[in-house]
């Protein structure tokens, strides 16, 4: 009853001034993105029609270990950063584990998730380069809301394609985007060629991130002054998210600890990379005090890391993106309608894919019911209702903490609470009412999904 | 584009160790609550059957200027306090005002509002005195969610009566309470005599805070081990909320400013008292550096401060509470179904009622459309979507800031952002779609409401 809650904040001057670029340190660099027609590796300028130019350079930068955070971006980070590092004593007690559990609470951002860490610099570079309109896709709406907010901060117009099933399941996120003045369209829509093609084949298509990406890219490349932005998957997004891990490292030092395990949920890889990469760099430069394990927790319904294959694939359904070397379930994969909309993506970012291939990290898959069971336990013991996505990281943490209970080990576990679930209460309602189910894929389904996602020329 | 965001936090040791009890300083003390049958003033022990005993003593304490915050409570405050004081430079710029606008951001609490500041000590005292179950009413659900959370922290069971219209308009808040393990019943319900009586007369009764209070009190007084708790109106609730103003005073000093105006929205008075009373104490002890104005912003649809009368009235519809000396619209008043559910209460707390009577503060009424217009402007300029209740404080702030624009005065305005509106997006949806309306009461309606709320023996 009189338990002390430990929270660690950084003084303002300790908020990072640089992002960490793991590409410079990787023993095997990610293979290059390819032009699908020519199979030639892409140079930054090949991506300029889609993204702000500085973001294209960051995407392919494999030499600079650290990249300066622009002053204007850092000023806006200060609005909610540093985010707290919290010792989860309530959860530890509820589990009866000797493990020390810490979480980095990214849910305190104004938009309730880590997504703002990349939305701000993406909007900043667009504005700086004279862009007037930005467009993007969103699943659960966390990214779309963050981009709508950042666009508003920099005076840009925003158009968001929201995955149709999320648009319907999560109307509050749509309202948030609209309150910030963004235009929101459920995807697939009839407003793009990509959307029309998909709806012609399947009028009841529920949408996917891959489809919404196609629509947003098409809008960007056909509209003067408009650039596309992405909330995960790409290397420059993970780069921006390293502000999480760089802060967490200093805060763990304030607590006098270093993690044995770093855990995050996994959709495209940005929140995982954000918290994991800064700790991984000590593995690369030989300064790691421990053999830290890095664990990505993905939904069993969308298991690209645990059951996908490593190959060149498109990042979107229509095939507008370059070919990326990734663990994938095939770009036409249609994930089940689980409530963790942000994790319903067919592929993993190129950095994480290479790291997993090289055995530098692990992945686990989590069923929907296990994720909500863990999330509800966390809510009742820590007083924060986690986003359905974050519930996967909590479930993986609970598994490890219970293993410590068996062995009696006082392991230090750090996980990223990527966002809160206050706008996802429909999901909790359904869970509490016993209306949710698990989803599993057979090996045949996975093989057939891959087979139905062909790459031209293969 | 490169504007600096000013936020002020207190170091942990500066988080208050005592609450400020304004009753000790008031030139005219509030008149005592009366036993409705005998018309005799109540002593603390008369209230013991309803509330935890320490809360009853706090309620009627007119002598101690400061009351110690128990260590266990202060530890839990630390989980989210100090809350930031923020200079609203975005809003200032959007309005083009020379005024300096500051807001105290209570929305960062885990439950998204200031309500937790009192839920924690109320649950704490209940637990300490051997109570096993707590019950309460809730309108918008901010208080109910906070009590459910605090009850969970202290291992108490919680039963919440939620005003029916809010139960239906705001299903997410119900889910939040349920996720924390609370039992939630829409009020009026058939589970109490009070509820049955009301539904017998009017099967379509939409509920009101007055009705829900009756039901919760009836449950508490008829259930062994169960106590009632209240989220506003009462003096001990405002006492707990003074942690807001005590922090804000130190934070304003960090910014080198002192407010010319302190503004808060007004339902029962706890968030207003919380931010205003600590500044008011300098008026009483002669140390105020300025002639600060204190402004309560109430909805035009429920205008007890601006159009009610001062008299002894019941705090609930069924007449279970003592008689309280308050500005009231009559305990049977049924407010319009505006979205600011937390402000739909017929009376004002006894302290505020006395202060208003004595001309020590002011009140303004705000129409629903003006409140959402101001709230949307705030969201777009400051990046935080305010609760519909808080929008009233913002609207009053906007009025004053625009007055400064006319006169060129650099007034310092401080308002309390009592909560965020992320769970109230239905309201914003309706506002953005043009579906909301204003509500006004004629003088005749007000008089007839008062006439239909008789007090026995009058």
PDB file of C-alpha atoms in Angstrom, chain A residues 139-140 163 165-166 169-170 266 298-303 334-345 366-369 371-372 388-389 392 427 436-440:
ATOM      1  CA  UNK A 139      -3.711   1.283 -39.480  1.00  0.00           C
ATOM      2  CA  UNK A 140      -4.841   1.734 -35.902  1.00  0.00           C
ATOM      3  CA  UNK A 163      -7.168   0.892 -43.300  1.00  0.00           C
ATOM      4  CA  UNK A 165     -11.331  -2.122 -40.838  1.00  0.00           C
ATOM      5  CA  UNK A 166      -9.549   0.279 -38.445  1.00  0.00           C
ATOM      6  CA  UNK A 169     -13.285  -0.244 -35.531  1.00  0.00           C
ATOM      7  CA  UNK A 170     -11.586   2.918 -34.302  1.00  0.00           C
ATOM      8  CA  UNK A 266       6.587  -5.525 -33.838  1.00  0.00           C
ATOM      9  CA  UNK A 298       4.635 -10.028 -33.206  1.00  0.00           C
ATOM     10  CA  UNK A 299       1.010 -11.203 -33.464  1.00  0.00           C
ATOM     11  CA  UNK A 300       0.518 -14.885 -34.271  1.00  0.00           C
ATOM     12  CA  UNK A 301      -1.907 -13.749 -36.975  1.00  0.00           C
ATOM     13  CA  UNK A 302       0.805 -11.848 -38.850  1.00  0.00           C
ATOM     14  CA  UNK A 303       4.018 -13.763 -38.188  1.00  0.00           C
ATOM     15  CA  UNK A 334      -4.286 -10.091 -45.763  1.00  0.00           C
ATOM     16  CA  UNK A 335      -3.954 -10.319 -42.009  1.00  0.00           C
ATOM     17  CA  UNK A 336      -6.876 -11.289 -39.784  1.00  0.00           C
ATOM     18  CA  UNK A 337      -8.866  -8.452 -38.244  1.00  0.00           C
ATOM     19  CA  UNK A 338      -7.111  -8.435 -34.910  1.00  0.00           C
ATOM     20  CA  UNK A 339      -7.434  -5.311 -32.800  1.00  0.00           C
ATOM     21  CA  UNK A 340      -3.722  -4.501 -32.904  1.00  0.00           C
ATOM     22  CA  UNK A 341      -4.134  -2.715 -36.227  1.00  0.00           C
ATOM     23  CA  UNK A 342      -0.619  -1.305 -36.115  1.00  0.00           C
ATOM     24  CA  UNK A 343       0.893  -4.798 -36.307  1.00  0.00           C
ATOM     25  CA  UNK A 344      -1.016  -5.959 -39.363  1.00  0.00           C
ATOM     26  CA  UNK A 345       1.743  -5.528 -41.936  1.00  0.00           C
ATOM     27  CA  UNK A 366       1.755 -13.841 -29.401  1.00  0.00           C
ATOM     28  CA  UNK A 367      -1.885 -14.810 -29.709  1.00  0.00           C
ATOM     29  CA  UNK A 368      -4.556 -12.136 -29.383  1.00  0.00           C
ATOM     30  CA  UNK A 369      -6.048 -13.514 -26.155  1.00  0.00           C
ATOM     31  CA  UNK A 371      -1.930 -10.173 -25.470  1.00  0.00           C
ATOM     32  CA  UNK A 372      -5.143  -8.812 -23.928  1.00  0.00           C
ATOM     33  CA  UNK A 388      -3.436  -3.460 -28.191  1.00  0.00           C
ATOM     34  CA  UNK A 389      -0.114  -3.333 -30.056  1.00  0.00           C
ATOM     35  CA  UNK A 392       2.171  -7.921 -27.311  1.00  0.00           C
ATOM     36  CA  UNK A 427     -11.114  -4.017 -28.149  1.00  0.00           C
ATOM     37  CA  UNK A 436     -12.225 -12.128 -29.060  1.00  0.00           C
ATOM     38  CA  UNK A 437     -10.551 -15.128 -30.624  1.00  0.00           C
ATOM     39  CA  UNK A 438      -7.094 -16.321 -31.552  1.00  0.00           C
ATOM     40  CA  UNK A 439      -5.963 -16.595 -35.155  1.00  0.00           C
ATOM     41  CA  UNK A 440      -3.435 -19.045 -36.471  1.00  0.00           C
TER      42      UNK A 440
END
